PDB file of C-alpha atoms in Angstrom:
ATOM      1  CA  MET A 916       0.000   0.000   0.000  1.00 38.00           C
ATOM      2  CA  THR A 917       1.452   3.369  -0.957  1.00 36.00           C
ATOM      3  CA  LYS A 918       1.418   6.099   1.587  1.00 41.00           C
ATOM      4  CA  SER A 919      -0.889   8.883   0.456  1.00 42.00           C
ATOM      5  CA  LYS A 920       0.659  12.230  -0.401  1.00 45.00           C
ATOM      6  CA  LYS A 921       1.939  13.886   2.714  1.00 50.00           C
ATOM      7  CA  THR A 922       0.384  17.281   3.265  1.00 58.00           C
ATOM      8  CA  ASP A 923       2.726  20.174   3.830  1.00 81.00           C
ATOM      9  CA  PHE A 924       1.172  21.465   7.020  1.00 93.00           C
ATOM     10  CA  ARG A 925       3.532  22.331   9.854  1.00 94.00           C
ATOM     11  CA  PRO A 926       3.138  23.368  13.461  1.00 95.00           C
ATOM     12  CA  ASN A 927       2.082  27.027  13.782  1.00 95.00           C
ATOM     13  CA  ASP A 928       0.447  26.994  10.350  1.00 95.00           C
ATOM     14  CA  PHE A 929      -3.086  28.287  10.160  1.00 95.00           C
ATOM     15  CA  VAL A 930      -5.368  25.890   8.353  1.00 96.00           C
ATOM     16  CA  VAL A 931      -9.027  25.833   7.415  1.00 95.00           C
ATOM     17  CA  TYR A 932     -10.962  22.812   8.568  1.00 94.00           C
ATOM     18  CA  PRO A 933     -14.251  22.717   6.638  1.00 91.00           C
ATOM     19  CA  ALA A 934     -16.595  22.082   9.543  1.00 89.00           C
ATOM     20  CA  HIS A 935     -14.898  24.468  11.993  1.00 91.00           C
ATOM     21  CA  GLY A 936     -13.120  27.215  10.069  1.00 93.00           C
ATOM     22  CA  VAL A 937      -9.685  28.603  10.869  1.00 95.00           C
ATOM     23  CA  GLY A 938      -7.524  26.695  13.325  1.00 95.00           C
ATOM     24  CA  LYS A 939      -3.834  26.576  14.149  1.00 96.00           C
ATOM     25  CA  ILE A 940      -1.693  23.460  14.043  1.00 96.00           C
ATOM     26  CA  MET A 941      -0.145  23.193  17.500  1.00 97.00           C
ATOM     27  CA  SER A 942       1.861  20.045  16.890  1.00 96.00           C
ATOM     28  CA  ILE A 943       2.093  16.787  15.031  1.00 96.00           C
ATOM     29  CA  GLU A 944       2.009  13.820  17.345  1.00 95.00           C
ATOM     30  CA  GLU A 945       2.061  10.089  17.076  1.00 95.00           C
ATOM     31  CA  GLN A 946      -0.477   7.959  18.866  1.00 93.00           C
ATOM     32  CA  GLU A 947      -1.048   4.280  18.903  1.00 92.00           C
ATOM     33  CA  ILE A 948      -4.649   3.457  18.188  1.00 85.00           C
ATOM     34  CA  ALA A 949      -5.780  -0.152  18.090  1.00 90.00           C
ATOM     35  CA  GLY A 950      -2.217  -1.329  17.585  1.00 92.00           C
ATOM     36  CA  HIS A 951      -1.534   1.047  14.700  1.00 90.00           C
ATOM     37  CA  LYS A 952       0.765   4.029  14.880  1.00 93.00           C
ATOM     38  CA  LEU A 953      -1.067   7.078  13.687  1.00 93.00           C
ATOM     39  CA  GLU A 954       0.359  10.497  12.973  1.00 95.00           C
ATOM     40  CA  LEU A 955      -2.018  13.293  13.968  1.00 95.00           C
ATOM     41  CA  PHE A 956      -2.234  17.025  13.468  1.00 96.00           C
ATOM     42  CA  VAL A 957      -3.229  18.674  16.730  1.00 97.00           C
ATOM     43  CA  ILE A 958      -5.306  21.685  15.696  1.00 97.00           C
ATOM     44  CA  SER A 959      -6.465  24.328  18.106  1.00 96.00           C
ATOM     45  CA  PHE A 960      -9.556  26.442  17.479  1.00 92.00           C
ATOM     46  CA  GLU A 961      -8.874  29.087  20.072  1.00 83.00           C
ATOM     47  CA  LYS A 962     -12.157  30.928  19.654  1.00 80.00           C
ATOM     48  CA  ASP A 963     -14.171  27.747  20.244  1.00 82.00           C
ATOM     49  CA  LYS A 964     -11.808  26.499  22.954  1.00 90.00           C
ATOM     50  CA  MET A 965     -11.559  23.272  21.043  1.00 94.00           C
ATOM     51  CA  THR A 966      -8.723  21.003  20.024  1.00 96.00           C
ATOM     52  CA  LEU A 967      -9.030  18.572  17.177  1.00 94.00           C
ATOM     53  CA  ARG A 968      -6.754  15.672  16.309  1.00 95.00           C
ATOM     54  CA  VAL A 969      -6.769  14.837  12.627  1.00 94.00           C
ATOM     55  CA  PRO A 970      -4.863  11.893  11.139  1.00 94.00           C
ATOM     56  CA  THR A 971      -2.291  13.458   8.803  1.00 94.00           C
ATOM     57  CA  HIS A 972      -3.185  11.055   5.994  1.00 92.00           C
ATOM     58  CA  LYS A 973      -6.854  12.092   6.162  1.00 92.00           C
ATOM     59  CA  ALA A 974      -6.278  15.861   6.103  1.00 93.00           C
ATOM     60  CA  ALA A 975      -6.614  16.294   2.339  1.00 89.00           C
ATOM     61  CA  GLU A 976      -9.545  13.897   2.111  1.00 91.00           C
ATOM     62  CA  ILE A 977     -11.625  15.844   4.620  1.00 91.00           C
ATOM     63  CA  GLY A 978     -10.830  19.077   2.834  1.00 92.00           C
ATOM     64  CA  MET A 979      -8.415  20.608   5.317  1.00 94.00           C
ATOM     65  CA  ARG A 980      -6.581  23.350   3.475  1.00 95.00           C
ATOM     66  CA  SER A 981      -4.152  26.206   3.842  1.00 95.00           C
ATOM     67  CA  LEU A 982      -5.483  29.723   4.249  1.00 95.00           C
ATOM     68  CA  SER A 983      -6.839  31.307   1.089  1.00 95.00           C
ATOM     69  CA  SER A 984      -4.498  33.480  -0.926  1.00 95.00           C
ATOM     70  CA  PRO A 985      -4.924  37.257  -0.593  1.00 95.00           C
ATOM     71  CA  ASP A 986      -6.308  37.046  -4.120  1.00 96.00           C
ATOM     72  CA  ILE A 987      -9.133  34.726  -3.034  1.00 96.00           C
ATOM     73  CA  VAL A 988      -9.825  36.972  -0.037  1.00 96.00           C
ATOM     74  CA  SER A 989     -10.224  39.928  -2.414  1.00 95.00           C
ATOM     75  CA  LYS A 990     -12.582  37.880  -4.562  1.00 96.00           C
ATOM     76  CA  ALA A 991     -14.584  36.951  -1.466  1.00 96.00           C
ATOM     77  CA  LEU A 992     -14.866  40.621  -0.471  1.00 95.00           C
ATOM     78  CA  GLU A 993     -15.911  41.421  -4.067  1.00 95.00           C
ATOM     79  CA  THR A 994     -18.578  38.726  -3.771  1.00 95.00           C
ATOM     80  CA  LEU A 995     -20.024  40.583  -0.790  1.00 94.00           C
ATOM     81  CA  LYS A 996     -20.647  43.594  -3.005  1.00 92.00           C
ATOM     82  CA  GLY A 997     -22.842  41.580  -5.322  1.00 90.00           C
ATOM     83  CA  LYS A 998     -26.600  41.573  -5.222  1.00 88.00           C
ATOM     84  CA  ALA A 999     -28.082  38.970  -2.897  1.00 87.00           C
ATOM     85  CA  LYS A1000     -29.255  35.946  -4.820  1.00 86.00           C
ATOM     86  CA  VAL A1001     -32.150  34.458  -2.957  1.00 81.00           C
ATOM     87  CA  LYS A1002     -33.832  31.458  -4.484  1.00 82.00           C
ATOM     88  CA  ARG A1003     -37.557  31.086  -4.247  1.00 86.00           C
ATOM     89  CA  ALA A1004     -37.145  27.661  -2.677  1.00 87.00           C
ATOM     90  CA  MET A1005     -38.586  26.730   0.705  1.00 91.00           C
ATOM     91  CA  TRP A1006     -36.540  28.078   3.606  1.00 90.00           C
ATOM     92  CA  SER A1007     -35.637  24.580   4.816  1.00 92.00           C
ATOM     93  CA  ARG A1008     -34.074  23.791   1.451  1.00 94.00           C
ATOM     94  CA  ARG A1009     -32.242  27.140   1.284  1.00 94.00           C
ATOM     95  CA  ALA A1010     -31.035  26.752   4.867  1.00 95.00           C
ATOM     96  CA  GLN A1011     -29.621  23.352   3.945  1.00 96.00           C
ATOM     97  CA  GLU A1012     -27.773  24.849   0.976  1.00 96.00           C
ATOM     98  CA  TYR A1013     -26.373  27.676   3.104  1.00 96.00           C
ATOM     99  CA  GLU A1014     -25.243  25.176   5.707  1.00 96.00           C
ATOM    100  CA  GLN A1015     -23.477  23.105   3.033  1.00 96.00           C
ATOM    101  CA  LYS A1016     -21.727  26.196   1.688  1.00 96.00           C
ATOM    102  CA  ILE A1017     -20.566  27.208   5.166  1.00 96.00           C
ATOM    103  CA  ASN A1018     -19.265  23.723   5.936  1.00 94.00           C
ATOM    104  CA  SER A1019     -17.617  23.336   2.533  1.00 93.00           C
ATOM    105  CA  GLY A1020     -14.779  25.457   3.898  1.00 91.00           C
ATOM    106  CA  ASP A1021     -14.722  27.276   0.554  1.00 95.00           C
ATOM    107  CA  LEU A1022     -14.235  30.992   1.229  1.00 96.00           C
ATOM    108  CA  LEU A1023     -16.124  32.137  -1.865  1.00 97.00           C
ATOM    109  CA  SER A1024     -19.125  29.961  -0.975  1.00 97.00           C
ATOM    110  CA  ILE A1025     -19.047  31.319   2.563  1.00 97.00           C
ATOM    111  CA  ALA A1026     -18.946  34.874   1.192  1.00 97.00           C
ATOM    112  CA  GLU A1027     -22.032  34.076  -0.919  1.00 96.00           C
ATOM    113  CA  VAL A1028     -23.916  33.084   2.226  1.00 96.00           C
ATOM    114  CA  VAL A1029     -22.898  36.309   3.971  1.00 96.00           C
ATOM    115  CA  ARG A1030     -23.974  38.292   0.904  1.00 95.00           C
ATOM    116  CA  ASP A1031     -27.304  36.505   0.553  1.00 94.00           C
ATOM    117  CA  LEU A1032     -28.246  36.702   4.227  1.00 93.00           C
ATOM    118  CA  HIS A1033     -26.918  40.182   5.014  1.00 91.00           C
ATOM    119  CA  ARG A1034     -29.620  42.621   6.066  1.00 83.00           C
ATOM    120  CA  ALA A1035     -29.228  46.351   6.209  1.00 70.00           C
ATOM    121  CA  ASP A1036     -30.758  47.779   9.376  1.00 67.00           C
ATOM    122  CA  ASP A1037     -33.826  49.045   7.583  1.00 62.00           C
ATOM    123  CA  GLN A1038     -34.664  45.723   5.981  1.00 64.00           C
ATOM    124  CA  ARG A1039     -37.118  43.172   7.245  1.00 66.00           C
ATOM    125  CA  GLU A1040     -36.367  41.108  10.307  1.00 77.00           C
ATOM    126  CA  GLN A1041     -34.359  37.946  10.029  1.00 81.00           C
ATOM    127  CA  SER A1042     -35.636  34.699  11.434  1.00 87.00           C
ATOM    128  CA  TYR A1043     -33.594  33.093  14.182  1.00 90.00           C
ATOM    129  CA  SER A1044     -32.230  30.418  11.861  1.00 92.00           C
ATOM    130  CA  GLU A1045     -31.317  32.974   9.180  1.00 92.00           C
ATOM    131  CA  ARG A1046     -29.456  34.975  11.804  1.00 92.00           C
ATOM    132  CA  GLN A1047     -27.607  31.838  13.027  1.00 94.00           C
ATOM    133  CA  LEU A1048     -26.471  30.925   9.524  1.00 96.00           C
ATOM    134  CA  TYR A1049     -25.504  34.511   8.746  1.00 95.00           C
ATOM    135  CA  GLU A1050     -23.420  34.803  11.895  1.00 94.00           C
ATOM    136  CA  ALA A1051     -21.743  31.445  11.336  1.00 95.00           C
ATOM    137  CA  ALA A1052     -20.796  32.433   7.775  1.00 96.00           C
ATOM    138  CA  LEU A1053     -19.714  35.918   8.826  1.00 96.00           C
ATOM    139  CA  GLU A1054     -17.508  34.527  11.580  1.00 95.00           C
ATOM    140  CA  ARG A1055     -15.820  32.036   9.219  1.00 95.00           C
ATOM    141  CA  LEU A1056     -15.215  34.751   6.657  1.00 96.00           C
ATOM    142  CA  THR A1057     -13.935  37.249   9.217  1.00 96.00           C
ATOM    143  CA  ARG A1058     -11.549  34.775  10.854  1.00 95.00           C
ATOM    144  CA  GLU A1059     -10.002  33.808   7.570  1.00 96.00           C
ATOM    145  CA  VAL A1060      -9.717  37.426   6.410  1.00 96.00           C
ATOM    146  CA  ALA A1061      -8.010  38.181   9.744  1.00 95.00           C
ATOM    147  CA  ALA A1062      -5.600  35.242   9.459  1.00 94.00           C
ATOM    148  CA  VAL A1063      -4.705  35.978   5.833  1.00 95.00           C
ATOM    149  CA  SER A1064      -4.241  39.719   6.267  1.00 91.00           C
ATOM    150  CA  GLY A1065      -2.490  39.306   9.599  1.00 89.00           C
ATOM    151  CA  THR A1066      -4.891  41.669  11.347  1.00 88.00           C
ATOM    152  CA  ASP A1067      -6.926  40.937  14.428  1.00 89.00           C
ATOM    153  CA  GLU A1068     -10.526  39.869  14.145  1.00 89.00           C
ATOM    154  CA  ALA A1069     -11.830  43.360  14.921  1.00 92.00           C
ATOM    155  CA  GLY A1070      -9.845  44.775  12.020  1.00 92.00           C
ATOM    156  CA  ALA A1071     -11.098  42.071   9.697  1.00 94.00           C
ATOM    157  CA  GLN A1072     -14.652  42.605  10.952  1.00 93.00           C
ATOM    158  CA  LYS A1073     -14.392  46.292  10.088  1.00 93.00           C
ATOM    159  CA  LYS A1074     -13.077  45.458   6.616  1.00 93.00           C
ATOM    160  CA  VAL A1075     -16.018  43.122   5.981  1.00 94.00           C
ATOM    161  CA  ASP A1076     -18.559  45.555   7.491  1.00 92.00           C
ATOM    162  CA  ASP A1077     -17.235  48.390   5.313  1.00 92.00           C
ATOM    163  CA  VAL A1078     -17.774  46.283   2.196  1.00 92.00           C
ATOM    164  CA  LEU A1079     -21.284  45.277   3.278  1.00 91.00           C
ATOM    165  CA  LEU A1080     -22.197  48.855   4.194  1.00 87.00           C
ATOM    166  CA  SER A1081     -20.837  50.257   0.949  1.00 86.00           C
ATOM    167  CA  ARG A1082     -23.136  47.840  -0.823  1.00 77.00           C
ATOM    168  CA  ALA A1083     -26.191  49.056   1.016  1.00 62.00           C
ATOM    169  CA  ALA A1084     -25.461  52.697   0.156  1.00 60.00           C
TER     170      ALA A1084
END
C-alpha cells in the first residue's frame, strides 16, 4: 500500500478545517490506536476552545486546506458587493444549501452566504435560523480574512462591514 501524499502542514500553520473554520496546528504527534501508529495534526480552534486531532493522511480527504491566498480573499470581499441571490425555494431547502456552503470550507461559498443573508438595518427582520447561519458564515469569513491579512478579528470585521455597508449605500 502506498502512503498517500503527505500534506505540507507544519506546526504554527493556520489551516481551514471545513466544519470548523480557521484553526492553528499546534503540533504533530504520534499515537497508537488499536495497535496502529497514527500520525495526527493537533489543531487548536482558540475561539471555540476546542482542540481537534486529525490523522495526517486524512487531512486532504476531509478538505483541510491552507489559508486562502490574498487574491481569493479579495474575490470573497468582491462577492459581498454583489446583489443577494435568494432562491424562491422553501426556507428549509435554502437553509440546507447555506449550511453546506458554510461547511464546505470554501471561502467564496461562505462569502455568498454572507452576501445573501446580510440585512441592512432598515430591511425586514431575520428569522432566528437565518441569523444563526448569517453569523456562522460571517464569523468564518472574518476569521479567515483576519488570518490571511495578519490583522486581528476586529480589524477584519471592520473590513467586511465596510464592504457590506458600501453595498447598502
